[in-house]
Amino acid sequence: MLRVLTAALALAVGQPAAAQDAAVVVSADTALAQDAAEVARLRGIDPAEALTLLRKQAASIAVTEWIEGEYRDRVAGTAIERDGAVSVLLTGTRPVADGQIAIDGLAIPIRFRTGATATRAQLLDAITRHQAAIRAMVQRPPALGIDARRGELVVLIGGSDAAGDVAALKRRIEALTGVPIRIATSGRPELDLSGEVVGGSRLIGPDPVSGRRFYCTTGFVVTDGVQTGIATAAHCPDTLEHVAKDGTRTPLTFIGQWGWGFQDVQVNASPEAVQPRFFSDAARTMSRPVEGQRSRAGTRVGDIVCHRGEHSGYSCAEVEMVDFAPSGDLCGGPCLPTWVAVAGPGCKGGDSGGPVFIGTTAIGLLKGASYRTDGSCVSYYYMSLDYLPDGWRLVRAPGGFTMPGALPNSPR
């Protein structure tokens, strides 16, 4: 198993019968309205306006996919703006007229910008081909990601490297990769976050090396068609107990874990009958049915996602990067640029493995985060549910759907 890197971990689980009785199961409309209220609080806007933004976000996924296909040779990045518009950055100088599309009664503007010098495909290729060489240039292996709004490869260095000649480092990496580079500081090195059998609840287990006990947050219920279990972060202990709200502990049977490159996921079986639900509020009084799944390809910079952590509680924030490779060797070695980074400050130790979602749509499992020197969260990152282990899939409520995007279990 991966070495536990922090003193607080986090897992992901489904919901036992006892927890179902204690929590109110909300509808899809109520769940989305709750998220809209949080977005309204964060942005200082009316809840009705925030709800419209979330509906535009979901409706514009198909638009984004069409644009990325139509302009595949020029797309440097796509993003969702604060008014719900789809913003598209293209290479070259040949202009493309802005437009607007109506979907489900929603008017979604489409805005094009030109002038990028590298496509998203070229930026991803630069990470794939030159990650090892870039890591060798600095004292601590940096995080790498793509800024979809600016069409740049972002290199997130630590404080010790930031004290050196950053301008010279930028020139060296640009000469190596042939793509535009931006050097930024992460504030603090990335750390794996640690910390009823239902997603968004608590798990506890011992570290086999030190014997110390760590806790994690449960995520979503999964199945391989034969057995059903709880998906959580692979860096959590193998031996786990589910902790109910009343303190009752239920041992969970370890099934397997996958934690290399693009995955950080573990599955444990529960003796309780697990339902496709997850807690969303900090107090674990409300649970949501899993009615949909959104892929990484259906996720854009600027999208709003929410998560629940056993330590940090419930929060929503904007996606910062869809192509992100965390720093260090947190993936059993270098991480691939398949992780999704989300703005803070809603993350703390104990959140790992927790559910990332919007409304009743499941999106990912939280892996780790970056912190400032005062301990506040800069950003967190999660594994898309595209990368559940081969043969395993999300358990959804009857009538559930899958948002368009990448095929499961295929890094891209």
XYZ file of C-alpha atoms in Angstrom:
412
model
C 0.000 0.000 0.000
C 1.099 3.598 -0.473
C 2.855 5.090 2.532
C 0.561 7.282 4.620
C 2.067 10.756 4.214
C 0.152 12.725 6.840
C -1.205 12.209 10.317
C -4.767 12.605 9.085
C -6.265 10.660 6.197
C -9.640 10.375 4.499
C -11.843 7.621 2.886
C -15.096 7.158 0.966
C -18.181 5.053 1.790
C -21.870 4.251 1.242
C -24.765 4.382 3.684
C -25.981 1.730 6.163
C -29.602 1.222 7.091
C -29.189 2.900 10.502
C -27.689 6.009 8.907
C -30.521 6.167 6.382
C -33.058 6.373 9.209
C -31.148 9.221 10.889
C -30.601 11.339 7.765
C -33.113 13.024 5.469
C -32.699 11.932 1.841
C -33.115 15.026 -0.328
C -34.294 15.257 -3.934
C -32.121 16.279 -6.874
C -33.762 19.709 -6.997
C -33.217 20.268 -3.276
C -29.595 19.119 -3.514
C -28.842 21.521 -6.362
C -30.602 24.339 -4.505
C -28.392 23.670 -1.467
C -25.288 23.941 -3.636
C -26.651 27.099 -5.240
C -27.138 28.632 -1.792
C -23.480 27.954 -0.993
C -22.380 29.464 -4.316
C -24.555 32.510 -3.620
C -22.925 32.928 -0.210
C -19.417 32.688 -1.655
C -20.024 35.088 -4.538
C -22.422 37.468 -2.843
C -25.191 36.928 -5.398
C -28.843 35.941 -5.256
C -29.501 32.185 -4.774
C -31.762 32.167 -7.844
C -28.899 33.570 -9.938
C -26.534 30.971 -8.518
C -28.997 28.188 -9.360
C -29.195 29.433 -12.958
C -25.381 29.358 -13.149
C -25.294 25.726 -11.992
C -27.938 24.785 -14.547
C -25.981 26.548 -17.297
C -22.884 24.683 -16.173
C -24.567 21.318 -16.691
C -26.270 22.327 -19.946
C -23.073 23.676 -21.533
C -21.115 20.410 -21.293
C -22.388 19.234 -24.667
C -21.563 22.654 -26.155
C -17.993 22.448 -24.883
C -17.548 18.954 -26.316
C -18.771 20.125 -29.728
C -16.401 23.119 -29.689
C -13.416 20.991 -28.700
C -14.197 18.633 -31.559
C -14.845 21.364 -34.130
C -11.661 23.295 -33.255
C -9.526 20.387 -32.074
C -6.446 21.636 -33.955
C -6.620 25.080 -32.302
C -8.067 24.670 -28.801
C -5.664 25.759 -26.074
C -8.291 25.677 -23.348
C -11.957 26.022 -22.489
C -13.389 27.522 -19.312
C -16.675 28.542 -17.734
C -16.942 32.208 -16.810
C -18.765 33.643 -13.812
C -21.828 34.460 -15.916
C -22.030 30.873 -17.213
C -20.498 31.680 -20.609
C -18.202 29.181 -22.345
C -14.823 30.840 -22.986
C -12.608 29.279 -25.671
C -8.918 30.091 -26.179
C -7.553 29.240 -29.644
C -4.104 29.243 -31.191
C -3.329 31.520 -34.128
C -4.848 34.886 -34.999
C -7.728 33.907 -37.289
C -10.813 35.175 -35.408
C -13.954 33.173 -34.646
C -17.173 35.079 -34.044
C -18.781 34.892 -30.610
C -22.190 33.306 -30.379
C -24.967 32.170 -28.092
C -26.884 28.940 -27.798
C -30.194 28.185 -26.101
C -30.481 24.920 -24.146
C -33.399 24.016 -21.864
C -34.517 27.644 -21.893
C -31.052 28.892 -20.863
C -29.078 31.349 -23.000
C -25.390 30.352 -22.926
C -22.883 32.807 -24.492
C -19.840 31.402 -26.317
C -16.789 33.666 -26.440
C -13.677 33.004 -28.500
C -10.186 34.430 -27.936
C -7.146 33.876 -30.142
C -3.406 34.269 -29.771
C -2.382 31.156 -27.822
C 0.909 29.625 -28.957
C 0.271 26.005 -27.946
C -2.770 23.740 -27.993
C -3.928 21.774 -24.976
C -2.680 18.626 -26.703
C 0.785 20.164 -27.083
C 0.838 21.272 -23.437
C -0.135 17.775 -22.288
C 2.526 16.263 -24.519
C 5.111 18.577 -22.962
C 4.251 17.278 -19.491
C 4.337 13.667 -20.638
C 7.670 13.973 -22.449
C 9.525 16.326 -20.110
C 8.167 15.779 -16.594
C 11.264 13.861 -15.489
C 13.641 16.513 -16.833
C 11.656 19.337 -15.194
C 11.686 17.482 -11.870
C 15.465 17.192 -12.110
C 15.844 20.983 -12.451
C 14.488 21.777 -8.968
C 15.138 20.627 -5.410
C 11.641 19.243 -4.883
C 9.612 17.712 -7.721
C 7.057 20.386 -8.669
C 3.386 20.123 -9.464
C 2.550 20.625 -13.140
C -0.712 21.712 -14.696
C -2.371 23.473 -17.611
C -3.866 26.938 -17.278
C -6.821 26.663 -19.671
C -7.531 30.392 -19.572
C -4.000 31.490 -20.518
C -2.818 28.487 -22.525
C 0.273 27.932 -20.393
C 2.004 25.054 -18.664
C 2.131 25.992 -14.981
C 5.064 24.788 -12.866
C 4.265 25.033 -9.141
C 7.516 25.165 -7.177
C 8.156 25.145 -3.438
C 9.672 27.912 -1.318
C 13.269 26.695 -1.539
C 13.191 26.719 -5.346
C 11.375 30.073 -5.398
C 14.382 31.589 -3.601
C 16.561 30.848 -6.650
C 16.684 32.386 -10.135
C 13.068 31.801 -11.176
C 13.440 33.706 -14.453
C 16.338 31.470 -15.498
C 14.343 28.368 -14.530
C 11.443 29.560 -16.687
C 13.746 30.081 -19.685
C 15.266 26.607 -19.270
C 11.874 24.886 -19.131
C 10.554 26.853 -22.112
C 13.631 25.924 -24.140
C 13.153 22.286 -23.173
C 9.418 22.014 -23.828
C 8.799 24.567 -26.587
C 5.550 25.719 -24.923
C 4.712 28.823 -22.839
C 5.597 28.379 -19.162
C 4.465 30.117 -16.003
C 6.282 29.544 -12.719
C 4.157 29.839 -9.584
C 4.573 28.926 -5.944
C 2.253 26.452 -4.292
C 2.441 28.062 -0.843
C 3.293 24.721 0.724
C 4.035 21.237 -0.660
C 1.033 19.074 -1.528
C -0.002 16.655 1.206
C -2.275 13.647 1.029
C -5.305 14.678 3.114
C -6.274 12.420 5.882
C -8.466 12.757 8.589
C -22.697 5.251 8.848
C -21.408 3.375 5.879
C -22.337 6.169 3.427
C -20.270 8.578 1.389
C -19.035 11.583 3.322
C -18.754 9.807 6.685
C -15.838 8.748 8.894
C -13.481 5.780 8.695
C -10.678 4.926 11.124
C -7.771 2.515 10.729
C -4.181 1.845 11.870
C -1.021 2.589 9.910
C 0.694 -0.837 9.604
C 4.146 0.783 9.984
C 3.697 3.094 12.980
C 0.565 1.561 14.508
C -0.958 5.022 14.823
C -4.621 5.366 13.955
C -5.777 7.679 11.165
C -9.148 8.762 9.909
C -10.547 9.358 6.440
C -13.825 10.370 4.763
C -15.996 7.960 2.801
C -16.806 8.618 -0.858
C -19.204 6.636 -3.056
C -20.594 3.104 -3.253
C -19.150 0.958 -6.057
C -19.655 -2.550 -7.405
C -17.891 -5.026 -9.661
C -21.175 -6.793 -10.398
C -20.569 -9.422 -7.732
C -19.689 -7.523 -4.573
C -20.495 -4.019 -3.374
C -18.103 -1.846 -1.423
C -17.010 1.612 -0.396
C -14.512 3.489 -2.575
C -11.918 5.598 -0.784
C -8.328 6.833 -1.087
C -5.670 4.142 -1.494
C -3.301 5.962 0.864
C -5.662 5.250 3.767
C -5.068 2.189 5.973
C -6.152 -1.206 4.628
C -7.847 -2.172 7.890
C -10.754 0.174 8.460
C -13.729 0.677 10.710
C -16.763 2.719 9.781
C -17.738 5.166 12.538
C -21.449 6.006 12.782
C -22.765 9.294 14.210
C -23.431 7.601 17.564
C -19.850 6.293 17.701
C -20.707 2.718 16.739
C -17.861 1.110 14.794
C -18.270 -1.487 12.049
C -15.220 -3.310 10.608
C -14.864 -3.103 6.822
C -13.237 -5.882 4.802
C -10.352 -4.818 2.584
C -10.933 -5.781 -1.074
C -8.175 -3.982 -2.953
C -6.401 -0.703 -3.693
C -5.033 1.024 -6.775
C -2.644 3.934 -6.293
C -0.265 4.554 -9.175
C 0.020 7.449 -11.618
C -3.618 8.369 -12.182
C -5.382 6.495 -9.361
C -5.779 6.774 -5.599
C -8.673 4.488 -4.797
C -9.383 1.675 -2.364
C -12.438 -0.534 -1.959
C -13.623 -2.018 1.337
C -16.708 -4.182 1.781
C -19.329 -3.396 4.412
C -21.504 -5.933 6.257
C -24.254 -3.314 6.113
C -26.494 -3.070 3.052
C -24.954 -0.094 1.245
C -27.162 2.339 -0.663
C -26.048 4.730 -3.439
C -26.138 7.776 -1.177
C -23.695 10.192 0.430
C -23.750 12.803 3.181
C -23.321 16.384 1.989
C -23.699 18.506 5.135
C -21.140 18.795 7.932
C -23.562 17.450 10.568
C -24.462 14.351 8.488
C -28.183 15.050 8.789
C -28.901 15.052 5.030
C -27.930 12.500 2.420
C -28.209 12.636 -1.365
C -28.904 9.809 -3.801
C -26.276 9.266 -6.500
C -28.265 9.883 -9.679
C -25.547 10.802 -12.152
C -21.835 10.747 -12.896
C -19.743 13.470 -14.530
C -16.540 12.576 -16.341
C -13.265 14.462 -16.333
C -13.785 15.321 -20.011
C -17.115 16.861 -19.019
C -15.408 19.055 -16.394
C -14.086 22.510 -17.280
C -11.974 25.154 -15.573
C -14.430 27.492 -13.850
C -16.966 24.747 -13.138
C -18.272 24.741 -9.584
C -17.964 21.488 -7.641
C -18.669 20.692 -3.999
C -17.184 18.234 -1.539
C -17.696 16.970 1.984
C -14.770 16.177 4.255
C -14.940 14.649 7.716
C -12.781 17.502 9.002
C -13.615 20.474 6.774
C -17.337 19.763 6.325
C -19.229 20.925 3.226
C -17.985 23.506 0.723
C -18.169 24.470 -2.967
C -15.483 26.105 -5.128
C -14.281 26.572 -8.711
C -12.190 24.097 -10.673
C -8.749 25.632 -11.315
C -7.108 22.975 -13.501
C -8.444 19.864 -15.209
C -4.978 18.653 -16.262
C -2.981 18.600 -13.022
C -0.027 16.491 -11.847
C 0.555 16.860 -8.070
C 4.077 17.449 -6.805
C 6.421 14.946 -5.218
C 5.892 11.199 -5.530
C 2.326 10.971 -4.233
C 1.278 8.466 -6.902
C 3.783 5.728 -6.122
C 6.177 7.952 -8.102
C 5.384 10.915 -10.378
C 1.685 11.646 -10.864
C 0.154 11.884 -14.331
C -1.661 15.119 -15.332
C -5.081 13.490 -14.890
C -6.025 15.015 -11.531
C -8.457 17.916 -11.154
C -7.436 20.865 -8.939
C -10.079 22.922 -7.111
C -9.689 26.257 -5.295
C -9.645 26.370 -1.494
C -10.220 27.165 1.271
C -12.531 24.185 1.887
C -10.098 21.390 2.761
C -8.368 20.018 5.850
C -6.643 16.865 7.010
C -9.155 14.023 7.324
C -10.895 14.795 4.005
C -9.070 12.281 1.784
C -11.309 9.925 -0.160
C -14.331 12.144 0.420
C -16.982 12.712 -2.246
C -16.709 15.477 -4.864
C -20.098 16.215 -6.406
C -22.628 18.748 -7.655
C -26.267 18.214 -6.765
C -26.814 14.445 -6.979
C -24.096 13.966 -9.615
C -20.953 12.163 -8.424
C -17.670 13.533 -9.784
C -14.612 12.286 -7.894
C -12.742 11.203 -4.772
C -10.592 13.757 -2.955
C -6.888 12.865 -2.775
C -4.786 15.728 -1.426
C -4.230 19.448 -1.069
C -1.763 22.313 -0.914
C -1.565 24.575 2.139
C -0.157 27.984 3.015
C 2.282 28.416 5.884
C -0.621 29.416 8.162
C -2.311 26.086 7.444
C -5.085 27.461 5.236
C -6.042 25.500 2.128
C -4.771 26.839 -1.210
C -6.401 24.121 -3.302
C -7.301 20.457 -3.262
C -7.276 17.860 -6.014
C -9.360 14.813 -6.748
C -9.413 11.642 -8.833
C -12.178 11.562 -11.429
C -14.511 8.573 -11.174
C -13.396 7.778 -14.744
C -10.459 6.071 -13.056
C -12.220 3.612 -10.797
C -10.454 0.221 -10.980
C -11.143 -1.907 -14.037
C -14.347 -3.847 -13.558
C -15.690 -1.506 -10.873
C -18.374 1.113 -11.429
C -20.390 3.637 -9.466
C -23.644 2.407 -7.932
C -26.443 4.806 -8.824
C -30.075 5.212 -7.878
C -32.615 3.847 -10.388
C -32.825 6.019 -13.469
C -29.312 7.423 -12.981
C -27.326 8.690 -15.952
C -23.757 9.385 -17.037
C -22.720 12.829 -18.194
C -20.951 12.769 -21.571
C -17.174 12.590 -21.579
C -14.249 10.196 -21.336
C -14.709 6.446 -21.198
C -14.041 4.935 -17.736
C -10.590 3.657 -16.763
C -8.748 5.271 -19.673
C -6.187 7.992 -18.798
C -6.248 10.960 -21.139
